[in-house]
């Protein structure tokens, strides 16, 4: 009996060392931005679970989804037998639950541009390809530097970034606006512009039409939710009602929907 037992133990040890050598053999992503980072690092083929909002790149839509931000199924997550789960701070509860079942987890910060760059390196390091993450961040930094250089001498236009709309029936009652502490402010700074909303994002989640007039943005950028059934036709039509806004008068209105 000793030989079979010895062989079984040896096989078990080999399996354990194989898993240890590939901690990211089976990855679950708990956020769209993390899914994008994982694909950017060339690890997309190791993703076994994503959220229903993970749509980019297109390959992500073929991967089983385990729910959304607040309704992720722990049972479904565990059934996919992940070796690593990557999440944001907002995913703390589901990550802690996964840890109870000895699933390794890792938290990243995607609230800022710097946080996103750090996550490229930290996720790559966890998965044993740190050099890939470092190279990606170096390339991003070079692009940033080139953009900053090309924008020298231009005025820093005050820009409003709208990230959602609130409705009363079919009418728009308010606009969700990004504040100074978010990712979008970092992007604006790179391209030589400034966020017109200098309040923290969470302190001013919705701006009324009167609030828009007070902010008086010179540029408007709206991130449009393609799933919003109340946004019909050209999303810019909403803004054209505010004719006194500098951004409307100069037709500096841009929408991002992809």
PDB file of N, CA and C in Angstrom, residues 23-51 54 56-57 59-60 63 82-88 106 108 110 116 119-127 129 132-133 136:
ATOM      1  N   UNK A  23      -0.175  31.384 -10.098  1.00  0.00           N
ATOM      2  CA  UNK A  23      -1.233  31.905  -9.225  1.00  0.00           C
ATOM      3  C   UNK A  23      -2.397  32.506 -10.005  1.00  0.00           C
ATOM      4  N   UNK A  24      -2.137  32.930 -11.238  1.00  0.00           N
ATOM      5  CA  UNK A  24      -3.192  33.559 -12.049  1.00  0.00           C
ATOM      6  C   UNK A  24      -3.689  32.638 -13.152  1.00  0.00           C
ATOM      7  N   UNK A  25      -3.677  31.344 -12.880  1.00  0.00           N
ATOM      8  CA  UNK A  25      -4.131  30.388 -13.893  1.00  0.00           C
ATOM      9  C   UNK A  25      -5.616  30.569 -14.197  1.00  0.00           C
ATOM     10  N   UNK A  26      -6.404  30.941 -13.162  1.00  0.00           N
ATOM     11  CA  UNK A  26      -7.848  31.135 -13.328  1.00  0.00           C
ATOM     12  C   UNK A  26      -8.238  32.428 -12.589  1.00  0.00           C
ATOM     13  N   UNK A  27      -8.452  33.494 -13.372  1.00  0.00           N
ATOM     14  CA  UNK A  27      -8.671  34.823 -12.811  1.00  0.00           C
ATOM     15  C   UNK A  27     -10.147  35.207 -12.875  1.00  0.00           C
ATOM     16  N   UNK A  28     -10.603  35.885 -11.820  1.00  0.00           N
ATOM     17  CA  UNK A  28     -11.915  36.522 -11.849  1.00  0.00           C
ATOM     18  C   UNK A  28     -11.713  38.023 -11.628  1.00  0.00           C
ATOM     19  N   UNK A  29     -12.340  38.822 -12.473  1.00  0.00           N
ATOM     20  CA  UNK A  29     -12.289  40.281 -12.365  1.00  0.00           C
ATOM     21  C   UNK A  29     -13.629  40.789 -11.853  1.00  0.00           C
ATOM     22  N   UNK A  30     -13.579  41.681 -10.860  1.00  0.00           N
ATOM     23  CA  UNK A  30     -14.794  42.212 -10.260  1.00  0.00           C
ATOM     24  C   UNK A  30     -15.141  43.615 -10.742  1.00  0.00           C
ATOM     25  N   UNK A  31     -14.493  44.085 -11.814  1.00  0.00           N
ATOM     26  CA  UNK A  31     -14.792  45.426 -12.330  1.00  0.00           C
ATOM     27  C   UNK A  31     -14.356  45.536 -13.786  1.00  0.00           C
ATOM     28  N   UNK A  32     -15.091  46.313 -14.594  1.00  0.00           N
ATOM     29  CA  UNK A  32     -14.728  46.483 -16.008  1.00  0.00           C
ATOM     30  C   UNK A  32     -13.308  47.014 -16.203  1.00  0.00           C
ATOM     31  N   UNK A  33     -12.908  47.982 -15.368  1.00  0.00           N
ATOM     32  CA  UNK A  33     -11.571  48.557 -15.545  1.00  0.00           C
ATOM     33  C   UNK A  33     -10.479  47.532 -15.260  1.00  0.00           C
ATOM     34  N   UNK A  34     -10.742  46.623 -14.321  1.00  0.00           N
ATOM     35  CA  UNK A  34      -9.768  45.569 -14.029  1.00  0.00           C
ATOM     36  C   UNK A  34      -9.697  44.586 -15.196  1.00  0.00           C
ATOM     37  N   UNK A  35     -10.837  44.274 -15.770  1.00  0.00           N
ATOM     38  CA  UNK A  35     -10.857  43.385 -16.940  1.00  0.00           C
ATOM     39  C   UNK A  35     -10.004  43.951 -18.060  1.00  0.00           C
ATOM     40  N   UNK A  36     -10.112  45.266 -18.284  1.00  0.00           N
ATOM     41  CA  UNK A  36      -9.314  45.905 -19.338  1.00  0.00           C
ATOM     42  C   UNK A  36      -7.827  45.803 -19.033  1.00  0.00           C
ATOM     43  N   UNK A  37      -7.447  46.005 -17.776  1.00  0.00           N
ATOM     44  CA  UNK A  37      -6.038  45.909 -17.388  1.00  0.00           C
ATOM     45  C   UNK A  37      -5.519  44.500 -17.611  1.00  0.00           C
ATOM     46  N   UNK A  38      -6.312  43.512 -17.240  1.00  0.00           N
ATOM     47  CA  UNK A  38      -5.883  42.122 -17.401  1.00  0.00           C
ATOM     48  C   UNK A  38      -5.670  41.772 -18.874  1.00  0.00           C
ATOM     49  N   UNK A  39      -6.567  42.235 -19.733  1.00  0.00           N
ATOM     50  CA  UNK A  39      -6.356  42.014 -21.168  1.00  0.00           C
ATOM     51  C   UNK A  39      -5.136  42.784 -21.654  1.00  0.00           C
ATOM     52  N   UNK A  40      -4.955  43.998 -21.173  1.00  0.00           N
ATOM     53  CA  UNK A  40      -3.801  44.815 -21.579  1.00  0.00           C
ATOM     54  C   UNK A  40      -2.486  44.116 -21.228  1.00  0.00           C
ATOM     55  N   UNK A  41      -2.493  43.364 -20.135  1.00  0.00           N
ATOM     56  CA  UNK A  41      -1.292  42.648 -19.703  1.00  0.00           C
ATOM     57  C   UNK A  41      -1.115  41.312 -20.426  1.00  0.00           C
ATOM     58  N   UNK A  42      -2.044  40.992 -21.328  1.00  0.00           N
ATOM     59  CA  UNK A  42      -1.941  39.734 -22.069  1.00  0.00           C
ATOM     60  C   UNK A  42      -2.429  38.529 -21.299  1.00  0.00           C
ATOM     61  N   UNK A  43      -3.259  38.767 -20.271  1.00  0.00           N
ATOM     62  CA  UNK A  43      -3.744  37.676 -19.426  1.00  0.00           C
ATOM     63  C   UNK A  43      -5.221  37.365 -19.665  1.00  0.00           C
ATOM     64  N   UNK A  44      -5.783  37.896 -20.728  1.00  0.00           N
ATOM     65  CA  UNK A  44      -7.206  37.724 -20.984  1.00  0.00           C
ATOM     66  C   UNK A  44      -7.636  36.274 -21.122  1.00  0.00           C
ATOM     67  N   UNK A  45      -6.744  35.422 -21.624  1.00  0.00           N
ATOM     68  CA  UNK A  45      -7.107  34.017 -21.804  1.00  0.00           C
ATOM     69  C   UNK A  45      -7.204  33.271 -20.481  1.00  0.00           C
ATOM     70  N   UNK A  46      -6.807  33.930 -19.385  1.00  0.00           N
ATOM     71  CA  UNK A  46      -6.886  33.292 -18.075  1.00  0.00           C
ATOM     72  C   UNK A  46      -8.129  33.740 -17.287  1.00  0.00           C
ATOM     73  N   UNK A  47      -8.882  34.649 -17.852  1.00  0.00           N
ATOM     74  CA  UNK A  47     -10.097  35.110 -17.192  1.00  0.00           C
ATOM     75  C   UNK A  47     -11.186  34.039 -17.287  1.00  0.00           C
ATOM     76  N   UNK A  48     -11.736  33.652 -16.134  1.00  0.00           N
ATOM     77  CA  UNK A  48     -12.815  32.659 -16.133  1.00  0.00           C
ATOM     78  C   UNK A  48     -14.130  33.271 -15.655  1.00  0.00           C
ATOM     79  N   UNK A  49     -14.074  34.534 -15.153  1.00  0.00           N
ATOM     80  CA  UNK A  49     -15.280  35.189 -14.684  1.00  0.00           C
ATOM     81  C   UNK A  49     -15.124  36.695 -14.674  1.00  0.00           C
ATOM     82  N   UNK A  50     -16.176  37.409 -15.087  1.00  0.00           N
ATOM     83  CA  UNK A  50     -16.176  38.872 -15.118  1.00  0.00           C
ATOM     84  C   UNK A  50     -17.559  39.364 -14.683  1.00  0.00           C
ATOM     85  N   UNK A  51     -17.750  40.687 -14.625  1.00  0.00           N
ATOM     86  CA  UNK A  51     -19.064  41.227 -14.301  1.00  0.00           C
ATOM     87  C   UNK A  51     -19.882  41.409 -15.576  1.00  0.00           C
ATOM     88  N   UNK A  54     -18.602  44.157 -17.979  1.00  0.00           N
ATOM     89  CA  UNK A  54     -17.301  44.044 -18.644  1.00  0.00           C
ATOM     90  C   UNK A  54     -17.534  43.792 -20.131  1.00  0.00           C
ATOM     91  N   UNK A  56     -15.477  45.460 -22.659  1.00  0.00           N
ATOM     92  CA  UNK A  56     -14.310  45.795 -23.480  1.00  0.00           C
ATOM     93  C   UNK A  56     -13.081  45.110 -22.894  1.00  0.00           C
ATOM     94  N   UNK A  57     -12.250  44.506 -23.772  1.00  0.00           N
ATOM     95  CA  UNK A  57     -12.496  44.318 -25.205  1.00  0.00           C
ATOM     96  C   UNK A  57     -13.652  43.340 -25.460  1.00  0.00           C
ATOM     97  N   UNK A  59     -13.846  40.414 -26.432  1.00  0.00           N
ATOM     98  CA  UNK A  59     -13.671  39.046 -25.932  1.00  0.00           C
ATOM     99  C   UNK A  59     -14.220  38.879 -24.519  1.00  0.00           C
ATOM    100  N   UNK A  60     -14.253  39.960 -23.763  1.00  0.00           N
ATOM    101  CA  UNK A  60     -14.727  39.889 -22.376  1.00  0.00           C
ATOM    102  C   UNK A  60     -16.193  39.487 -22.309  1.00  0.00           C
ATOM    103  N   UNK A  63     -17.015  35.734 -21.744  1.00  0.00           N
ATOM    104  CA  UNK A  63     -16.608  35.100 -20.487  1.00  0.00           C
ATOM    105  C   UNK A  63     -17.797  35.068 -19.529  1.00  0.00           C
ATOM    106  N   UNK A  82     -11.621  29.877  -9.105  1.00  0.00           N
ATOM    107  CA  UNK A  82     -10.558  30.850  -9.383  1.00  0.00           C
ATOM    108  C   UNK A  82      -9.325  30.610  -8.526  1.00  0.00           C
ATOM    109  N   UNK A  83      -8.181  30.931  -9.080  1.00  0.00           N
ATOM    110  CA  UNK A  83      -6.953  30.937  -8.288  1.00  0.00           C
ATOM    111  C   UNK A  83      -6.631  32.347  -7.799  1.00  0.00           C
ATOM    112  N   UNK A  84      -7.234  33.369  -8.440  1.00  0.00           N
ATOM    113  CA  UNK A  84      -7.046  34.754  -7.988  1.00  0.00           C
ATOM    114  C   UNK A  84      -8.257  35.587  -8.371  1.00  0.00           C
ATOM    115  N   UNK A  85      -8.684  36.446  -7.440  1.00  0.00           N
ATOM    116  CA  UNK A  85      -9.790  37.371  -7.678  1.00  0.00           C
ATOM    117  C   UNK A  85      -9.258  38.787  -7.498  1.00  0.00           C
ATOM    118  N   UNK A  86      -9.448  39.612  -8.511  1.00  0.00           N
ATOM    119  CA  UNK A  86      -9.001  41.010  -8.463  1.00  0.00           C
ATOM    120  C   UNK A  86     -10.218  41.925  -8.350  1.00  0.00           C
ATOM    121  N   UNK A  87     -10.168  42.868  -7.398  1.00  0.00           N
ATOM    122  CA  UNK A  87     -11.300  43.758  -7.198  1.00  0.00           C
ATOM    123  C   UNK A  87     -10.893  45.148  -6.762  1.00  0.00           C
ATOM    124  N   UNK A  88     -11.870  46.037  -6.717  1.00  0.00           N
ATOM    125  CA  UNK A  88     -11.693  47.396  -6.234  1.00  0.00           C
ATOM    126  C   UNK A  88     -12.059  47.455  -4.753  1.00  0.00           C
ATOM    127  N   UNK A 106      -6.874  40.315  -4.521  1.00  0.00           N
ATOM    128  CA  UNK A 106      -5.973  41.472  -4.600  1.00  0.00           C
ATOM    129  C   UNK A 106      -6.798  42.717  -4.897  1.00  0.00           C
ATOM    130  N   UNK A 108      -7.099  46.735  -6.043  1.00  0.00           N
ATOM    131  CA  UNK A 108      -6.425  47.818  -6.766  1.00  0.00           C
ATOM    132  C   UNK A 108      -7.284  49.076  -6.673  1.00  0.00           C
ATOM    133  N   UNK A 110      -8.614  52.191  -8.831  1.00  0.00           N
ATOM    134  CA  UNK A 110      -8.792  52.765 -10.163  1.00  0.00           C
ATOM    135  C   UNK A 110      -9.509  54.108 -10.121  1.00  0.00           C
ATOM    136  N   UNK A 116      -4.418  53.609 -11.541  1.00  0.00           N
ATOM    137  CA  UNK A 116      -4.529  52.679 -12.668  1.00  0.00           C
ATOM    138  C   UNK A 116      -3.141  52.217 -13.109  1.00  0.00           C
ATOM    139  N   UNK A 119      -1.769  49.784 -10.715  1.00  0.00           N
ATOM    140  CA  UNK A 119      -2.425  48.474 -10.803  1.00  0.00           C
ATOM    141  C   UNK A 119      -1.857  47.630 -11.932  1.00  0.00           C
ATOM    142  N   UNK A 120      -1.425  48.271 -13.008  1.00  0.00           N
ATOM    143  CA  UNK A 120      -0.794  47.526 -14.095  1.00  0.00           C
ATOM    144  C   UNK A 120       0.434  46.767 -13.585  1.00  0.00           C
ATOM    145  N   UNK A 121       1.180  47.425 -12.708  1.00  0.00           N
ATOM    146  CA  UNK A 121       2.383  46.791 -12.169  1.00  0.00           C
ATOM    147  C   UNK A 121       2.031  45.773 -11.096  1.00  0.00           C
ATOM    148  N   UNK A 122       1.100  46.124 -10.193  1.00  0.00           N
ATOM    149  CA  UNK A 122       0.801  45.215  -9.084  1.00  0.00           C
ATOM    150  C   UNK A 122       0.130  43.928  -9.560  1.00  0.00           C
ATOM    151  N   UNK A 123      -0.805  44.033 -10.524  1.00  0.00           N
ATOM    152  CA  UNK A 123      -1.443  42.820 -11.051  1.00  0.00           C
ATOM    153  C   UNK A 123      -0.422  41.978 -11.806  1.00  0.00           C
ATOM    154  N   UNK A 124       0.423  42.646 -12.595  1.00  0.00           N
ATOM    155  CA  UNK A 124       1.465  41.913 -13.321  1.00  0.00           C
ATOM    156  C   UNK A 124       2.404  41.206 -12.350  1.00  0.00           C
ATOM    157  N   UNK A 125       2.719  41.874 -11.241  1.00  0.00           N
ATOM    158  CA  UNK A 125       3.634  41.280 -10.255  1.00  0.00           C
ATOM    159  C   UNK A 125       3.002  40.049  -9.616  1.00  0.00           C
ATOM    160  N   UNK A 126       1.738  40.146  -9.237  1.00  0.00           N
ATOM    161  CA  UNK A 126       1.038  39.008  -8.643  1.00  0.00           C
ATOM    162  C   UNK A 126       1.056  37.817  -9.601  1.00  0.00           C
ATOM    163  N   UNK A 127       0.940  38.110 -10.887  1.00  0.00           N
ATOM    164  CA  UNK A 127       0.858  37.045 -11.893  1.00  0.00           C
ATOM    165  C   UNK A 127       2.215  36.647 -12.464  1.00  0.00           C
ATOM    166  N   UNK A 129       4.574  38.464 -13.992  1.00  0.00           N
ATOM    167  CA  UNK A 129       5.063  39.109 -15.221  1.00  0.00           C
ATOM    168  C   UNK A 129       5.284  40.612 -14.960  1.00  0.00           C
ATOM    169  N   UNK A 132       6.270  43.072 -17.689  1.00  0.00           N
ATOM    170  CA  UNK A 132       5.248  43.473 -18.666  1.00  0.00           C
ATOM    171  C   UNK A 132       4.507  44.700 -18.153  1.00  0.00           C
ATOM    172  N   UNK A 133       4.143  44.697 -16.877  1.00  0.00           N
ATOM    173  CA  UNK A 133       3.462  45.841 -16.288  1.00  0.00           C
ATOM    174  C   UNK A 133       4.317  47.085 -16.298  1.00  0.00           C
ATOM    175  N   UNK A 136       4.385  48.505 -19.788  1.00  0.00           N
ATOM    176  CA  UNK A 136       3.117  49.157 -20.136  1.00  0.00           C
ATOM    177  C   UNK A 136       3.036  50.550 -19.520  1.00  0.00           C
TER     178      UNK A 136
END
